[in-house]
């Protein structure tokens, strides 16, 4: 199929909910990809932070093929070894107590919201169902996670949204203003991803965790984008010196297969009891086997290199001193780049994609989320494309 034939087919039969780049990637290895015409691209997007161990990772392929040949699905009415082994790996390395698996980030966040409301209901009864979320946050596309998302542009068309969310700024005065007897939890991204790669202040996060403990609000962390090594530790909370009551994850967990879910601490392990929460595909053996291979690949050593690679990319971009770009920010391989006044981040991003560097936008800036396994050669190739494309 040629690109033009594919574009026509998509236009005719696919719901046009995405503004797509005029590119059709066909195959690749690690962070080097090829389109239908064999043109090469360097991957600084990783399928929006999903391809944590790169494209066609051999250990990931082997785990999937092996599991698919044994048992592709069984349902959560039966025990499943890949499910339990994955839960053990995540808990052991994060210090959390137990895991639940679903299929997406939004579903993971729905889970922690349900957890908080039931925790509070069990202890205090009705009337304590409000969750505080932050301005510029992003928590998903379901009606409830849209309601939780702290950006007005997402609160359109789909009324009525789910009740029980209150917004605050990332400072303690604003949180105190949002506080009340009806609150059961606070939900935050430690580095706001879609909002523009905005890391929260460490002191603020620690104070927030203390306030949550004091008021018996659950401290919920959305690690859908920051989790699975992305920021230079398995979860971002490990660098912030806090322990959440629950954290959601998704994007990078299964290296490209659909999986999301959440982890809870000891205090919350008995809140969601049999029959109160479920997901038909959740923790599917093939996805769980893929996720086990991802975690085995992302050793502490590999994750330690994430910060080095991220700092290298940021330093190199700042050294280019390009007129269209401003400061860089972020944590690990979650990188945001400011766009200078008078330039459009969407135009610059389209230009990078066209020039052979798959890139993303976030808020008003550019965003790079390369595979965590990207090699130094691939990074340098990507940076050379960036320099050439944005100097023009
Ligand atoms: C991507 C993202 C989501 C939504 O994940 P889906 O898998 O698309 O449902 C939620 N929260 C954060 C922080 C995200 O980056």
Short mmCIF file of C-alpha atoms and ligand atoms in Angstrom, two decimals:
data_model
loop_
_atom_site.label_atom_id
_atom_site.label_comp_id
_atom_site.label_asym_id
_atom_site.label_seq_id
_atom_site.Cartn_x
_atom_site.Cartn_y
_atom_site.Cartn_z
CA UNK A 1 0.00 0.00 0.00
CA UNK A 2 1.33 3.47 -0.86
CA UNK A 3 1.02 6.33 1.61
CA UNK A 4 -1.65 8.03 -0.54
CA UNK A 5 -3.75 4.83 -0.68
CA UNK A 6 -3.50 4.47 3.09
CA UNK A 7 -4.48 8.10 3.66
CA UNK A 8 -7.56 7.68 1.46
CA UNK A 9 -8.59 4.45 3.21
CA UNK A 10 -8.18 6.06 6.65
CA UNK A 11 -10.12 9.15 5.58
CA UNK A 12 -13.02 7.04 4.34
CA UNK A 13 -13.37 4.47 7.13
CA UNK A 14 -11.69 5.83 10.27
CA UNK A 15 -13.36 8.27 12.65
CA UNK A 16 -11.31 11.42 12.19
CA UNK A 17 -10.62 12.20 15.85
CA UNK A 18 -6.86 12.62 15.40
CA UNK A 19 -4.83 15.33 13.71
CA UNK A 20 -2.30 12.95 12.15
CA UNK A 21 1.15 13.71 10.80
CA UNK A 22 1.38 12.74 7.10
CA UNK A 23 3.65 9.81 8.00
CA UNK A 24 3.01 6.05 8.12
CA UNK A 25 5.69 4.20 10.08
CA UNK A 26 6.05 0.59 8.96
CA UNK A 27 8.77 -0.97 11.09
CA UNK A 28 11.96 -0.31 13.02
CA UNK A 29 14.35 -1.25 15.79
CA UNK A 30 14.80 0.56 19.09
CA UNK A 31 14.59 4.32 18.29
CA UNK A 32 15.22 4.00 14.52
CA UNK A 33 12.06 3.67 12.45
CA UNK A 34 11.18 3.43 8.73
CA UNK A 35 8.07 4.56 6.87
CA UNK A 36 6.27 2.80 3.99
CA UNK A 37 8.78 4.25 1.51
CA UNK A 38 11.77 3.13 3.59
CA UNK A 39 12.58 6.64 4.84
CA UNK A 40 14.37 6.70 8.23
CA UNK A 41 13.14 8.48 11.36
CA UNK A 42 14.64 8.86 14.83
CA UNK A 43 12.05 8.32 17.54
CA UNK A 44 11.91 11.07 20.20
CA UNK A 45 8.19 10.35 20.83
CA UNK A 46 8.06 6.60 21.64
CA UNK A 47 4.37 6.42 20.69
CA UNK A 48 3.68 9.08 23.37
CA UNK A 49 5.95 7.58 26.01
CA UNK A 50 4.75 4.03 25.42
CA UNK A 51 7.72 2.33 23.71
CA UNK A 52 9.78 2.28 26.91
CA UNK A 53 12.16 -0.41 25.63
CA UNK A 54 12.06 0.73 21.99
CA UNK A 55 10.50 -0.79 18.90
CA UNK A 56 10.76 -4.56 18.35
CA UNK A 57 12.80 -5.14 21.51
CA UNK A 58 13.95 -8.83 21.29
CA UNK A 59 13.16 -9.74 24.94
CA UNK A 60 9.72 -8.12 24.63
CA UNK A 61 9.00 -9.98 21.35
CA UNK A 62 10.06 -13.29 22.87
CA UNK A 63 7.87 -12.81 25.96
CA UNK A 64 4.81 -11.98 23.85
CA UNK A 65 5.29 -14.78 21.32
CA UNK A 66 5.96 -17.31 24.08
CA UNK A 67 2.90 -16.33 26.11
CA UNK A 68 0.63 -16.11 23.02
CA UNK A 69 1.63 -19.67 22.12
CA UNK A 70 0.72 -20.91 25.66
CA UNK A 71 -2.38 -18.94 26.67
CA UNK A 72 -3.63 -15.66 25.22
CA UNK A 73 -6.46 -14.94 27.67
CA UNK A 74 -8.31 -16.63 30.52
CA UNK A 75 -10.24 -13.85 32.40
CA UNK A 76 -9.87 -12.75 35.99
CA UNK A 77 -12.15 -15.55 37.19
CA UNK A 78 -9.02 -17.73 37.28
CA UNK A 79 -5.52 -17.35 38.70
CA UNK A 80 -2.88 -16.13 36.27
CA UNK A 81 0.88 -16.50 36.73
CA UNK A 82 2.00 -13.55 34.53
CA UNK A 83 -0.45 -11.28 36.43
CA UNK A 84 0.89 -12.29 39.85
CA UNK A 85 4.55 -12.15 38.75
CA UNK A 86 4.11 -8.67 37.31
CA UNK A 87 2.37 -7.46 40.49
CA UNK A 88 5.27 -8.84 42.55
CA UNK A 89 7.89 -7.06 40.40
CA UNK A 90 6.07 -3.73 40.63
CA UNK A 91 5.47 -3.93 44.38
CA UNK A 92 8.98 -5.09 45.21
CA UNK A 93 10.61 -2.28 43.25
CA UNK A 94 8.21 0.49 44.31
CA UNK A 95 7.56 -0.35 47.98
CA UNK A 96 3.83 -0.49 47.31
CA UNK A 97 1.66 -3.38 48.58
CA UNK A 98 -0.65 -4.63 45.82
CA UNK A 99 -1.54 -4.07 42.16
CA UNK A 100 -4.65 -3.92 39.98
CA UNK A 101 -4.39 -4.12 36.18
CA UNK A 102 -6.65 -2.57 33.55
CA UNK A 103 -6.03 -1.37 30.01
CA UNK A 104 -5.28 2.35 29.94
CA UNK A 105 -4.20 5.39 31.90
CA UNK A 106 -7.74 6.70 32.21
CA UNK A 107 -8.84 3.34 33.61
CA UNK A 108 -5.96 3.42 36.10
CA UNK A 109 -7.06 6.87 37.26
CA UNK A 110 -10.71 5.82 37.46
CA UNK A 111 -9.45 3.03 39.73
CA UNK A 112 -7.61 5.30 42.17
CA UNK A 113 -10.61 7.67 42.28
CA UNK A 114 -12.90 4.73 43.11
CA UNK A 115 -10.36 3.58 45.71
CA UNK A 116 -10.35 6.99 47.42
CA UNK A 117 -14.14 7.28 47.47
CA UNK A 118 -14.61 3.79 48.88
CA UNK A 119 -11.81 4.22 51.44
CA UNK A 120 -13.56 7.35 52.65
CA UNK A 121 -17.06 5.83 52.51
CA UNK A 122 -15.98 2.78 54.53
CA UNK A 123 -14.51 5.02 57.23
CA UNK A 124 -16.65 8.16 57.23
CA UNK A 125 -19.83 7.35 55.29
CA UNK A 126 -21.36 9.53 52.57
CA UNK A 127 -20.56 13.15 51.72
CA UNK A 128 -16.79 12.88 51.44
CA UNK A 129 -16.27 12.14 47.76
CA UNK A 130 -14.43 15.22 46.46
CA UNK A 131 -11.00 14.84 44.87
CA UNK A 132 -8.70 17.86 44.57
CA UNK A 133 -6.75 17.99 41.27
CA UNK A 134 -4.33 20.59 39.92
CA UNK A 135 -4.66 23.23 37.26
CA UNK A 136 -2.88 22.23 34.01
CA UNK A 137 -3.18 18.52 34.89
CA UNK A 138 -4.28 15.80 32.49
CA UNK A 139 -5.88 12.58 33.74
CA UNK A 140 -7.63 10.99 30.74
CA UNK A 141 -10.54 11.06 28.28
CA UNK A 142 -13.37 9.28 30.06
CA UNK A 143 -16.15 11.51 31.43
CA UNK A 144 -14.78 11.17 34.98
CA UNK A 145 -11.09 11.64 34.16
CA UNK A 146 -11.98 14.63 31.96
CA UNK A 147 -13.76 16.07 35.00
CA UNK A 148 -10.57 15.44 37.02
CA UNK A 149 -8.42 17.14 34.35
CA UNK A 150 -7.54 20.70 35.34
CA UNK A 151 -7.81 22.37 31.94
CA UNK A 152 -10.96 24.19 30.80
CA UNK A 153 -10.53 23.16 27.14
CA UNK A 154 -11.42 19.60 28.13
CA UNK A 155 -14.64 20.63 29.89
CA UNK A 156 -16.79 21.12 26.81
CA UNK A 157 -19.52 19.31 24.82
CA UNK A 158 -19.89 16.21 27.00
CA UNK A 159 -22.04 17.54 29.84
CA UNK A 160 -22.92 16.47 32.44
CA UNK A 161 -19.44 15.66 33.74
CA UNK A 162 -18.90 13.60 36.88
CA UNK A 163 -19.25 15.63 40.06
CA UNK A 164 -16.79 15.72 42.92
CA UNK A 165 -13.63 17.39 41.61
CA UNK A 166 -12.15 20.68 42.79
CA UNK A 167 -9.17 22.42 41.24
CA UNK A 168 -6.21 24.05 42.93
CA UNK A 169 -2.85 25.52 41.97
CA UNK A 170 0.31 23.67 42.97
CA UNK A 171 0.87 25.68 46.16
CA UNK A 172 -0.26 25.03 49.72
CA UNK A 173 -2.37 28.19 50.04
CA UNK A 174 -4.45 27.15 47.04
CA UNK A 175 -4.77 23.57 48.35
CA UNK A 176 -5.95 24.91 51.75
CA UNK A 177 -8.55 27.02 49.95
CA UNK A 178 -9.86 23.90 48.17
CA UNK A 179 -9.88 21.86 51.40
CA UNK A 180 -13.16 20.97 53.10
CA UNK A 181 -15.05 18.26 54.96
CA UNK A 182 -16.13 16.79 51.62
CA UNK A 183 -12.58 16.00 50.43
CA UNK A 184 -11.30 12.40 50.31
CA UNK A 185 -8.17 12.68 48.16
CA UNK A 186 -5.71 14.73 46.15
CA UNK A 187 -4.65 13.48 42.70
CA UNK A 188 -1.48 14.91 41.09
CA UNK A 189 1.04 14.26 38.31
CA UNK A 190 4.51 14.96 39.75
CA UNK A 191 5.63 16.18 36.35
CA UNK A 192 2.60 17.47 34.48
CA UNK A 193 2.96 15.93 31.03
CA UNK A 194 0.30 17.14 28.62
CA UNK A 195 0.18 20.47 30.48
CA UNK A 196 3.71 21.31 29.28
CA UNK A 197 6.27 19.11 31.11
CA UNK A 198 5.97 21.01 34.40
CA UNK A 199 7.72 19.35 37.36
CA UNK A 200 6.04 20.09 40.70
CA UNK A 201 8.17 21.64 43.43
CA UNK A 202 9.67 19.03 45.76
CA UNK A 203 8.85 20.91 48.99
CA UNK A 204 5.27 21.46 47.84
CA UNK A 205 4.82 17.74 47.11
CA UNK A 206 6.22 16.75 50.51
CA UNK A 207 3.98 19.25 52.32
CA UNK A 208 1.00 18.05 50.32
CA UNK A 209 1.73 14.44 51.31
CA UNK A 210 1.92 15.53 54.97
CA UNK A 211 -1.40 17.39 54.74
CA UNK A 212 -3.03 14.34 53.14
CA UNK A 213 -1.84 12.14 56.03
CA UNK A 214 -3.08 14.71 58.56
CA UNK A 215 -6.57 15.01 57.02
CA UNK A 216 -6.79 11.31 56.08
CA UNK A 217 -7.11 12.23 52.40
CA UNK A 218 -5.61 9.66 50.06
CA UNK A 219 -2.49 10.98 48.34
CA UNK A 220 -2.94 9.78 44.75
CA UNK A 221 -0.19 10.11 42.14
CA UNK A 222 -0.91 9.80 38.41
CA UNK A 223 2.26 8.10 37.12
CA UNK A 224 0.73 7.26 33.73
CA UNK A 225 3.38 9.31 31.91
CA UNK A 226 6.08 9.65 34.60
CA UNK A 227 6.14 5.97 35.62
CA UNK A 228 8.14 2.95 34.41
CA UNK A 229 11.55 4.63 34.44
CA UNK A 230 10.61 7.67 32.37
CA UNK A 231 11.91 10.25 34.86
CA UNK A 232 15.04 8.36 35.97
CA UNK A 233 13.51 6.23 38.74
CA UNK A 234 10.95 3.44 38.37
CA UNK A 235 8.28 5.88 39.60
CA UNK A 236 8.70 9.64 39.92
CA UNK A 237 7.51 9.60 43.56
CA UNK A 238 10.73 7.77 44.45
CA UNK A 239 12.68 10.92 43.55
CA UNK A 240 10.29 13.22 45.40
CA UNK A 241 10.83 11.49 48.75
CA UNK A 242 7.13 10.69 49.23
CA UNK A 243 5.03 7.51 49.27
CA UNK A 244 1.57 7.78 47.71
CA UNK A 245 -1.40 5.85 49.02
CA UNK A 246 -1.98 4.79 45.42
CA UNK A 247 -0.45 5.52 42.02
CA UNK A 248 -1.73 4.83 38.54
CA UNK A 249 0.47 3.77 35.63
CA UNK A 250 -0.01 2.89 31.95
CA UNK A 251 1.87 4.23 28.89
CA UNK A 252 5.30 2.55 29.19
CA UNK A 253 4.35 -0.43 31.34
CA UNK A 254 3.88 -3.08 28.64
CA UNK A 255 6.23 -1.56 26.05
CA UNK A 256 3.51 -1.01 23.44
CA UNK A 257 0.74 -3.43 24.38
CA UNK A 258 -2.32 -1.88 26.05
CA UNK A 259 -2.07 -2.02 29.82
CA UNK A 260 -2.75 0.34 32.71
CA UNK A 261 -3.53 -0.04 36.36
CA UNK A 262 -2.65 1.10 39.83
CA UNK A 263 -0.66 0.20 42.93
CA UNK A 264 -1.88 0.73 46.50
CA UNK A 265 -0.05 0.85 49.83
CA UNK A 266 -0.67 -1.39 52.82
CA UNK A 267 -3.35 0.95 54.23
CA UNK A 268 -5.47 0.59 51.07
CA UNK A 269 -5.02 -3.08 50.23
CA UNK A 270 -8.42 -4.13 51.61
CA UNK A 271 -10.54 -1.27 50.24
CA UNK A 272 -11.53 -2.67 46.85
CA UNK A 273 -12.90 -6.09 47.78
CA UNK A 274 -14.22 -8.90 45.55
CA UNK A 275 -16.98 -7.60 43.27
CA UNK A 276 -16.26 -3.87 43.76
CA UNK A 277 -13.84 -3.40 40.86
CA UNK A 278 -12.95 -5.37 37.71
CA UNK A 279 -11.68 -5.23 34.15
CA UNK A 280 -12.31 -7.98 31.58
CA UNK A 281 -9.01 -7.65 29.73
CA UNK A 282 -7.11 -6.34 32.75
CA UNK A 283 -3.78 -8.06 33.33
CA UNK A 284 -4.27 -10.20 30.24
CA UNK A 285 -1.44 -12.83 30.17
CA UNK A 286 0.15 -11.57 26.94
CA UNK A 287 0.21 -7.93 28.13
CA UNK A 288 1.43 -9.02 31.59
CA UNK A 289 4.23 -11.14 30.06
CA UNK A 290 5.24 -8.14 27.92
CA UNK A 291 5.26 -5.92 31.02
CA UNK A 292 7.42 -8.43 32.91
CA UNK A 293 9.93 -8.31 30.03
CA UNK A 294 9.85 -4.49 30.11
CA UNK A 295 10.60 -4.41 33.86
CA UNK A 296 13.37 -7.03 33.49
CA UNK A 297 14.92 -4.91 30.72
CA UNK A 298 14.65 -1.72 32.77
CA UNK A 299 17.19 -2.72 35.41
CA UNK A 300 18.34 -0.14 37.97
CA UNK A 301 21.41 0.33 35.77
CA UNK A 302 19.36 1.10 32.65
CA UNK A 303 17.12 3.47 34.61
CA UNK A 304 20.18 5.26 36.03
CA UNK A 305 21.21 6.12 32.44
CA UNK A 306 17.82 7.76 31.83
CA UNK A 307 18.82 10.89 33.79
CA UNK A 308 22.19 11.08 32.01
CA UNK A 309 20.60 10.77 28.57
CA UNK A 310 17.97 13.37 29.46
CA UNK A 311 20.54 15.85 30.75
CA UNK A 312 22.68 15.28 27.64
CA UNK A 313 19.75 16.01 25.27
CA UNK A 314 18.77 19.13 27.21
CA UNK A 315 22.33 20.47 27.34
CA UNK A 316 22.86 19.89 23.61
CA UNK A 317 19.58 21.61 22.70
CA UNK A 318 20.39 24.62 24.91
CA UNK A 319 23.90 24.82 23.37
CA UNK A 320 22.38 25.05 19.86
CA UNK A 321 20.90 28.37 20.96
CA UNK A 322 18.23 28.25 18.23
CA UNK A 323 16.17 31.44 17.87
CA UNK A 324 12.85 29.51 17.83
CA UNK A 325 13.52 27.68 21.11
CA UNK A 326 13.77 28.76 24.75
CA UNK A 327 14.70 26.95 27.95
CA UNK A 328 14.43 23.21 28.45
CA UNK A 329 12.97 21.50 31.51
CA UNK A 330 11.83 18.11 32.74
CA UNK A 331 13.05 15.04 34.55
CA UNK A 332 14.97 12.16 32.96
CA UNK A 333 13.74 11.39 29.45
CA UNK A 334 10.58 13.48 29.92
CA UNK A 335 11.81 16.66 28.27
CA UNK A 336 10.01 19.92 27.61
CA UNK A 337 11.38 22.71 25.43
CA UNK A 338 9.95 26.22 25.46
CA UNK A 339 9.08 27.77 22.13
CA UNK A 340 10.14 31.38 21.62
CA UNK A 341 7.60 34.15 21.16
CA UNK A 342 6.31 34.37 17.60
CA UNK A 343 6.77 30.67 16.85
CA UNK A 344 4.09 27.97 16.94
CA UNK A 345 4.96 24.72 18.76
CA UNK A 346 2.63 22.82 16.41
CA UNK A 347 4.45 24.15 13.32
CA UNK A 348 7.87 23.38 14.78
CA UNK A 349 6.74 19.89 15.79
CA UNK A 350 5.35 19.22 12.29
CA UNK A 351 8.65 20.43 10.84
CA UNK A 352 10.63 18.03 13.07
CA UNK A 353 8.41 15.09 12.12
CA UNK A 354 8.79 15.93 8.42
CA UNK A 355 12.56 16.23 8.80
CA UNK A 356 12.75 12.72 10.29
CA UNK A 357 12.57 13.29 14.06
CA UNK A 358 9.33 12.03 15.62
CA UNK A 359 8.43 14.68 18.23
CA UNK A 360 5.52 15.84 20.40
CA UNK A 361 4.01 19.05 21.74
CA UNK A 362 2.85 19.66 25.32
CA UNK A 363 1.12 22.81 26.52
CA UNK A 364 2.70 25.67 24.55
CA UNK A 365 6.05 23.90 24.07
CA UNK A 366 7.74 20.92 22.45
CA UNK A 367 8.06 17.58 24.24
CA UNK A 368 10.47 14.68 23.77
CA UNK A 369 9.83 11.21 25.23
CA UNK A 370 12.36 8.90 23.51
CA UNK A 371 12.52 5.18 24.28
CA UNK A 372 14.48 4.70 27.53
CA UNK A 373 16.78 2.33 25.63
CA UNK A 374 17.69 4.91 22.96
CA UNK A 375 21.41 4.64 22.12
CA UNK A 376 23.92 7.52 22.16
CA UNK A 377 24.22 7.24 18.36
CA UNK A 378 20.44 7.52 17.95
CA UNK A 379 20.38 10.53 20.28
CA UNK A 380 23.12 12.28 18.30
CA UNK A 381 21.38 11.51 15.00
CA UNK A 382 18.12 12.91 16.42
CA UNK A 383 19.82 16.07 17.68
CA UNK A 384 21.49 16.61 14.28
CA UNK A 385 18.06 16.41 12.58
CA UNK A 386 16.63 18.85 15.13
CA UNK A 387 19.44 21.36 14.61
CA UNK A 388 19.22 21.17 10.82
CA UNK A 389 15.39 21.37 10.74
CA UNK A 390 15.03 24.25 13.20
CA UNK A 391 17.98 26.38 11.99
CA UNK A 392 16.35 26.86 8.61
C1 LIG B 1 -1.72 9.76 28.78
C2 LIG B 1 -2.14 10.10 30.14
C3 LIG B 1 -3.38 9.67 30.66
C4 LIG B 1 -4.39 8.92 29.83
O1 LIG B 1 -3.94 7.67 29.45
P1 LIG B 1 -4.80 6.80 28.39
O2 LIG B 1 -4.03 5.50 28.31
O3 LIG B 1 -4.82 7.54 27.10
O4 LIG B 1 -6.14 6.62 28.97
C5 LIG B 1 -3.65 9.96 31.99
N1 LIG B 1 -2.79 10.64 32.76
C6 LIG B 1 -1.60 11.08 32.29
C7 LIG B 1 -0.68 11.81 33.20
C8 LIG B 1 -1.24 10.83 30.97
O5 LIG B 1 -0.08 11.30 30.50
#
